mmCIF file of C-alpha atoms in Angstrom:
data_model
loop_
_atom_site.group_PDB
_atom_site.id
_atom_site.type_symbol
_atom_site.label_atom_id
_atom_site.label_comp_id
_atom_site.label_asym_id
_atom_site.label_seq_id
_atom_site.Cartn_x
_atom_site.Cartn_y
_atom_site.Cartn_z
ATOM 1 C CA MET A 33 110.241 113.177 81.887
ATOM 2 C CA ARG A 34 109.122 109.647 81.086
ATOM 3 C CA ILE A 35 109.259 107.144 83.947
ATOM 4 C CA TYR A 36 108.579 103.403 83.545
ATOM 5 C CA ILE A 37 107.018 101.644 86.529
ATOM 6 C CA GLY A 38 106.723 97.900 87.104
ATOM 7 C CA GLY A 39 107.780 95.034 89.323
ATOM 8 C CA ILE A 40 107.617 91.336 90.157
ATOM 9 C CA SER A 41 107.303 90.730 93.873
ATOM 10 C CA ASN A 42 107.277 87.435 95.714
ATOM 11 C CA GLU A 43 108.686 86.160 99.041
ATOM 12 C CA THR A 44 110.379 82.839 98.700
ATOM 13 C CA ASN A 45 110.713 80.181 101.375
ATOM 14 C CA THR A 46 113.561 78.100 100.044
ATOM 15 C CA PHE A 47 112.539 75.147 102.189
ATOM 16 C CA SER A 48 108.912 74.984 101.063
ATOM 17 C CA PRO A 49 108.220 71.925 98.813
ATOM 18 C CA ILE A 50 105.461 73.853 97.002
ATOM 19 C CA ASN A 51 106.851 75.792 94.077
ATOM 20 C CA MET A 52 105.314 79.146 93.176
ATOM 21 C CA ASP A 53 103.915 79.321 89.658
ATOM 22 C CA ILE A 54 102.534 81.895 87.250
ATOM 23 C CA ALA A 55 98.943 80.785 87.869
ATOM 24 C CA GLN A 56 99.238 81.809 91.514
ATOM 25 C CA PHE A 57 100.582 85.226 90.548
ATOM 26 C CA LYS A 58 97.614 85.707 88.214
ATOM 27 C CA LYS A 59 95.184 84.839 91.049
ATOM 28 C CA ALA A 60 96.831 87.255 93.447
ATOM 29 C CA PHE A 61 97.900 90.476 91.619
ATOM 30 C CA TRP A 62 98.686 90.754 87.868
ATOM 31 C CA PHE A 63 98.450 93.937 85.763
ATOM 32 C CA VAL A 64 99.920 94.804 82.351
ATOM 33 C CA GLY A 65 100.038 98.140 80.582
ATOM 34 C CA LYS A 66 97.200 100.609 81.358
ATOM 35 C CA ASP A 67 95.692 98.020 83.744
ATOM 36 C CA VAL A 68 98.568 98.815 86.145
ATOM 37 C CA GLU A 69 96.564 101.938 87.088
ATOM 38 C CA LYS A 70 94.164 99.633 88.948
ATOM 39 C CA VAL A 71 96.720 99.472 91.785
ATOM 40 C CA LYS A 72 95.585 103.008 92.754
ATOM 41 C CA THR A 73 92.739 101.432 94.667
ATOM 42 C CA THR A 74 95.072 99.168 96.707
ATOM 43 C CA SER A 75 97.610 99.732 99.460
ATOM 44 C CA LYS A 76 100.451 98.160 97.474
ATOM 45 C CA GLU A 77 103.835 99.709 96.791
ATOM 46 C CA THR A 78 102.925 100.663 93.206
ATOM 47 C CA ARG A 79 99.996 102.728 94.564
ATOM 48 C CA GLY A 80 102.561 104.845 96.422
ATOM 49 C CA THR A 81 104.645 105.146 93.262
ATOM 50 C CA TYR A 82 101.616 106.500 91.427
ATOM 51 C CA ASP A 83 100.793 108.836 94.312
ATOM 52 C CA TYR A 84 104.137 110.542 93.954
ATOM 53 C CA LEU A 85 104.465 110.537 90.178
ATOM 54 C CA ASP A 86 100.867 111.667 89.592
ATOM 55 C CA ALA A 87 101.592 114.772 91.668
ATOM 56 C CA GLN A 88 104.516 115.826 89.430
ATOM 57 C CA ASP A 89 103.602 118.132 86.528
ATOM 58 C CA ASP A 90 106.614 117.153 84.468
ATOM 59 C CA VAL A 91 106.242 113.370 84.705
ATOM 60 C CA GLU A 92 104.711 111.045 82.169
ATOM 61 C CA ILE A 93 104.060 107.619 83.729
ATOM 62 C CA ILE A 94 104.724 104.590 81.535
ATOM 63 C CA PRO A 95 103.014 101.616 83.174
ATOM 64 C CA GLY A 96 104.594 98.271 82.378
ATOM 65 C CA PHE A 97 103.999 95.032 84.240
ATOM 66 C CA VAL A 98 103.252 94.494 87.953
ATOM 67 C CA ALA A 99 102.739 91.132 89.663
ATOM 68 C CA HIS A 100 102.657 90.057 93.290
ATOM 69 C CA GLY A 101 102.501 86.520 94.501
ATOM 70 C CA VAL A 102 102.031 84.783 97.843
ATOM 71 C CA THR A 103 104.808 83.278 99.926
ATOM 72 C CA ALA A 104 105.778 79.854 98.618
ATOM 73 C CA GLY A 105 108.738 77.829 97.471
ATOM 74 C CA PRO A 106 110.983 78.935 94.586
ATOM 75 C CA VAL A 107 109.192 80.125 91.485
ATOM 76 C CA LYS A 108 109.119 77.571 88.653
ATOM 77 C CA GLU A 109 112.006 78.561 86.408
ATOM 78 C CA ALA A 110 110.075 78.773 83.134
ATOM 79 C CA ASP A 111 107.422 80.911 84.855
ATOM 80 C CA TYR A 112 109.970 83.245 86.351
ATOM 81 C CA ARG A 113 111.591 83.735 82.920
ATOM 82 C CA GLU A 114 108.218 84.365 81.317
ATOM 83 C CA MET A 115 107.334 87.043 83.857
ATOM 84 C CA GLN A 116 110.795 88.596 83.642
ATOM 85 C CA GLU A 117 110.544 88.759 79.862
ATOM 86 C CA LEU A 118 107.112 90.406 80.103
ATOM 87 C CA LEU A 119 108.572 93.120 82.330
ATOM 88 C CA LEU A 120 111.570 93.600 80.051
ATOM 89 C CA GLN A 121 109.486 93.683 76.881
ATOM 90 C CA THR A 122 107.130 96.324 78.307
ATOM 91 C CA LEU A 123 110.265 98.363 79.183
ATOM 92 C CA ARG A 124 111.644 97.968 75.661
ATOM 93 C CA ASP A 125 108.304 99.107 74.241
ATOM 94 C CA ALA A 126 108.435 102.187 76.547
ATOM 95 C CA LEU A 127 111.827 103.459 75.378
ATOM 96 C CA PRO A 128 113.087 106.065 75.568
ATOM 97 C CA VAL A 129 112.620 106.584 79.292
ATOM 98 C CA ASP A 130 114.307 109.006 81.701
ATOM 99 C CA GLY A 131 113.934 106.772 84.773
ATOM 100 C CA VAL A 132 112.744 103.384 86.035
ATOM 101 C CA VAL A 133 110.893 102.720 89.281
ATOM 102 C CA LEU A 134 110.403 99.094 90.232
ATOM 103 C CA ASN A 135 108.462 97.577 93.145
ATOM 104 C CA MET A 136 110.159 94.338 94.150
ATOM 105 C CA HIS A 137 110.247 92.191 97.309
ATOM 106 C CA GLY A 138 113.979 91.403 97.627
ATOM 107 C CA ALA A 139 113.595 87.764 98.611
ATOM 108 C CA MET A 140 112.470 86.113 95.405
ATOM 109 C CA GLN A 141 114.117 82.957 94.111
ATOM 110 C CA SER A 142 113.416 80.698 91.146
ATOM 111 C CA GLU A 143 114.380 77.096 90.781
ATOM 112 C CA GLU A 144 117.734 78.138 89.225
ATOM 113 C CA CYS A 145 118.288 81.753 90.325
ATOM 114 C CA PHE A 146 119.156 82.640 93.930
ATOM 115 C CA ASP A 147 118.781 86.398 93.346
ATOM 116 C CA CYS A 148 115.870 87.113 90.988
ATOM 117 C CA GLU A 149 115.944 90.837 91.848
ATOM 118 C CA GLY A 150 119.659 91.214 91.091
ATOM 119 C CA ASP A 151 119.201 89.197 87.876
ATOM 120 C CA THR A 152 116.270 91.301 86.750
ATOM 121 C CA PHE A 153 117.829 94.638 87.642
ATOM 122 C CA ALA A 154 120.925 93.706 85.632
ATOM 123 C CA LYS A 155 118.780 93.027 82.552
ATOM 124 C CA VAL A 156 116.875 96.280 83.061
ATOM 125 C CA ARG A 157 120.233 98.125 83.143
ATOM 126 C CA GLU A 158 121.276 96.482 79.862
ATOM 127 C CA ILE A 159 118.137 97.863 78.229
ATOM 128 C CA VAL A 160 118.206 101.467 79.535
ATOM 129 C CA GLY A 161 121.937 101.959 79.593
ATOM 130 C CA PRO A 162 124.274 103.337 82.233
ATOM 131 C CA ASP A 163 122.828 106.829 82.640
ATOM 132 C CA VAL A 164 119.143 106.236 83.369
ATOM 133 C CA PRO A 165 118.315 106.156 87.128
ATOM 134 C CA ILE A 166 116.793 102.905 88.375
ATOM 135 C CA THR A 167 115.267 102.824 91.842
ATOM 136 C CA SER A 168 113.242 100.190 93.654
ATOM 137 C CA SER A 169 111.147 99.617 96.726
ATOM 138 C CA PHE A 170 111.693 96.540 98.902
ATOM 139 C CA ASP A 171 110.102 94.619 101.747
ATOM 140 C CA LEU A 172 111.752 95.080 105.157
ATOM 141 C CA HIS A 173 112.621 91.397 104.925
ATOM 142 C CA ALA A 174 114.552 91.707 101.668
ATOM 143 C CA CYS A 175 118.005 90.226 101.294
ATOM 144 C CA ILE A 176 119.925 92.944 99.403
ATOM 145 C CA SER A 177 122.793 91.436 97.453
ATOM 146 C CA PRO A 178 125.880 93.233 96.159
ATOM 147 C CA GLU A 179 124.523 92.627 92.633
ATOM 148 C CA ILE A 180 121.368 94.592 93.481
ATOM 149 C CA VAL A 181 123.350 97.525 94.827
ATOM 150 C CA SER A 182 125.711 97.548 91.866
ATOM 151 C CA VAL A 183 122.790 98.290 89.509
ATOM 152 C CA LEU A 184 120.471 100.525 91.523
ATOM 153 C CA ASP A 185 120.702 104.260 91.961
ATOM 154 C CA GLY A 186 118.276 104.410 94.888
ATOM 155 C CA CYS A 187 115.982 102.388 97.092
ATOM 156 C CA ALA A 188 113.356 102.393 99.818
ATOM 157 C CA ALA A 189 111.890 99.727 102.026
ATOM 158 C CA PHE A 190 109.124 99.127 104.491
ATOM 159 C CA GLN A 191 109.957 100.456 107.933
ATOM 160 C CA THR A 192 107.207 98.606 109.747
ATOM 161 C CA TYR A 193 106.478 95.045 110.925
ATOM 162 C CA PRO A 194 103.731 94.058 110.834
ATOM 163 C CA HIS A 195 103.881 95.833 107.482
ATOM 164 C CA THR A 196 101.627 98.915 107.160
ATOM 165 C CA ASP A 197 103.705 101.186 104.926
ATOM 166 C CA HIS A 198 103.712 99.387 101.560
ATOM 167 C CA ALA A 199 102.585 102.484 99.638
ATOM 168 C CA ALA A 200 105.052 104.709 101.486
ATOM 169 C CA SER A 201 107.987 102.590 100.220
ATOM 170 C CA GLY A 202 106.793 102.882 96.627
ATOM 171 C CA TYR A 203 106.333 106.654 97.119
ATOM 172 C CA ASN A 204 109.907 107.050 98.415
ATOM 173 C CA ALA A 205 111.374 104.977 95.583
ATOM 174 C CA ALA A 206 109.627 107.189 93.043
ATOM 175 C CA ARG A 207 110.676 110.350 94.772
ATOM 176 C CA ALA A 208 114.344 109.197 94.749
ATOM 177 C CA CYS A 209 114.166 108.514 91.026
ATOM 178 C CA VAL A 210 112.700 111.905 90.167
ATOM 179 C CA GLN A 211 115.213 113.686 92.332
ATOM 180 C CA LEU A 212 118.104 111.975 90.550
ATOM 181 C CA ILE A 213 116.698 112.956 87.162
ATOM 182 C CA ARG A 214 116.042 116.566 88.060
ATOM 183 C CA GLU A 215 119.395 117.174 89.746
ATOM 184 C CA LYS A 216 121.340 115.071 87.256
ATOM 185 C CA VAL A 217 123.248 113.475 90.100
ATOM 186 C CA ARG A 218 124.725 109.994 90.372
ATOM 187 C CA PRO A 219 124.860 108.827 93.975
ATOM 188 C CA LYS A 220 127.704 107.351 95.917
ATOM 189 C CA LYS A 221 126.685 103.921 97.286
ATOM 190 C CA LEU A 222 127.256 102.755 100.894
ATOM 191 C CA TYR A 223 126.501 99.114 101.577
ATOM 192 C CA TYR A 224 127.073 97.244 104.822
ATOM 193 C CA THR A 225 126.165 93.717 105.730
ATOM 194 C CA LEU A 226 125.821 92.051 109.073
ATOM 195 C CA PRO A 227 125.972 88.215 109.318
ATOM 196 C CA LEU A 228 122.794 88.200 111.443
ATOM 197 C CA VAL A 229 119.483 86.505 110.750
ATOM 198 C CA MET A 230 116.658 88.167 112.632
ATOM 199 C CA ALA A 231 113.909 85.933 113.932
ATOM 200 C CA VAL A 232 110.619 87.357 112.721
ATOM 201 C CA GLU A 233 109.414 87.516 116.317
ATOM 202 C CA ASN A 234 112.185 90.081 117.003
ATOM 203 C CA CYS A 235 111.348 92.263 114.016
ATOM 204 C CA ASN A 236 108.361 93.999 115.508
ATOM 205 C CA THR A 237 108.894 97.738 114.916
ATOM 206 C CA ASN A 238 106.454 98.863 117.611
ATOM 207 C CA ALA A 239 108.443 97.315 120.461
ATOM 208 C CA GLY A 240 111.558 95.164 120.585
ATOM 209 C CA PRO A 241 115.231 95.075 119.786
ATOM 210 C CA ILE A 242 114.899 96.364 116.231
ATOM 211 C CA VAL A 243 113.251 99.679 117.176
ATOM 212 C CA PRO A 244 116.507 101.609 117.872
ATOM 213 C CA ALA A 245 117.917 100.424 114.516
ATOM 214 C CA ILE A 246 114.827 101.637 112.643
ATOM 215 C CA ASP A 247 115.058 104.976 114.434
ATOM 216 C CA MET A 248 118.723 105.284 113.452
ATOM 217 C CA VAL A 249 117.878 104.630 109.816
ATOM 218 C CA LYS A 250 115.138 107.265 109.891
ATOM 219 C CA GLU A 251 117.675 109.787 111.241
ATOM 220 C CA LEU A 252 120.138 108.873 108.457
ATOM 221 C CA LEU A 253 117.493 109.299 105.748
ATOM 222 C CA ALA A 254 116.679 112.756 107.105
ATOM 223 C CA GLN A 255 120.259 113.940 106.512
ATOM 224 C CA PRO A 256 120.634 116.313 103.474
ATOM 225 C CA GLU A 257 123.536 114.282 102.118
ATOM 226 C CA VAL A 258 121.415 111.157 101.898
ATOM 227 C CA LEU A 259 119.282 110.669 98.784
ATOM 228 C CA SER A 260 117.691 107.382 99.658
ATOM 229 C CA GLY A 261 118.339 104.137 101.443
ATOM 230 C CA ALA A 262 117.001 101.309 103.640
ATOM 231 C CA LEU A 263 117.602 98.824 106.390
ATOM 232 C CA ASN A 264 116.693 95.276 105.415
ATOM 233 C CA LEU A 265 116.402 92.434 107.876
ATOM 234 C CA THR A 266 116.367 89.569 105.366
ATOM 235 C CA GLN A 267 113.947 86.724 104.893
ATOM 236 C CA PRO A 268 115.193 84.066 107.411
ATOM 237 C CA TRP A 269 113.866 81.154 105.372
ATOM 238 C CA LEU A 270 116.184 81.691 102.448
ATOM 239 C CA ASP A 271 119.199 79.591 101.545
ATOM 240 C CA VAL A 272 121.478 82.085 99.893
ATOM 241 C CA PRO A 273 125.206 82.992 100.230
ATOM 242 C CA ASP A 274 124.460 86.622 101.206
ATOM 243 C CA LEU A 275 121.875 85.847 103.922
ATOM 244 C CA GLY A 276 122.013 88.463 106.661
ATOM 245 C CA CYS A 277 120.942 92.029 107.431
ATOM 246 C CA GLN A 278 121.992 94.935 105.230
ATOM 247 C CA ILE A 279 121.937 98.678 105.330
ATOM 248 C CA THR A 280 122.187 100.501 102.006
ATOM 249 C CA MET A 281 122.520 104.216 101.574
ATOM 250 C CA PHE A 282 122.693 106.249 98.344
ATOM 251 C CA VAL A 283 124.355 109.613 99.173
ATOM 252 C CA ARG A 284 125.420 112.677 97.269
ATOM 253 C CA PRO A 285 128.726 112.208 95.512
ATOM 254 C CA ASP A 286 130.400 114.925 97.546
ATOM 255 C CA ALA A 287 129.131 113.620 100.893
ATOM 256 C CA ASP A 288 131.671 113.059 103.671
ATOM 257 C CA THR A 289 131.391 109.311 104.371
ATOM 258 C CA ASP A 290 134.502 108.879 106.510
#
């Protein structure tokens, strides 16, 4: 099976007066084509994606475009569109593919787009069609919109803060994609939002109020009916209509969800 991997990841602070631009992405983390393999020496999400896919005898990895930036204000619109088009063109060049694994943040905005992930996922879906599984990893502080869930077939997210499991999230997103391809299953999607903005100081996953919620999510993900999923605590410095915490689960179509 041929699996495309890529992603554009950046955490936006809507209220910052300093816009993120493409030059800052290139200074931080920017790989195209075969150079994407260089992430294997890092602790990033795409390293975990490679870790899983490299271990599968029946997978051919198609590296596309991976970029990570630093936290800043909204990405300059023209720069966002240039990066998005680079990802989409490398995907077009990779066709046909059996699956797509992306490593995104979940809290990226441009000057004109409140939901860069949802916007990008929708364009990826237009390219690969309705039957190719698309999965993605996310930061714990992603804001998962209904548009994101409507496109994806699976997801994973960091379960630690301070973040120490970047690679694990990419690994789990890749595993979800391969499972969907092998079993030829299309998941049922469960998506719940809570109008709650978590102060970062209360997001520590070693001790604090979020620990029981993280434990609950781990128990859910261990259930045989659950294919993948995540709890996301949102990025509190976003100005978006869907701001809040979300839990998203992708389950087997015959799972009892009552």
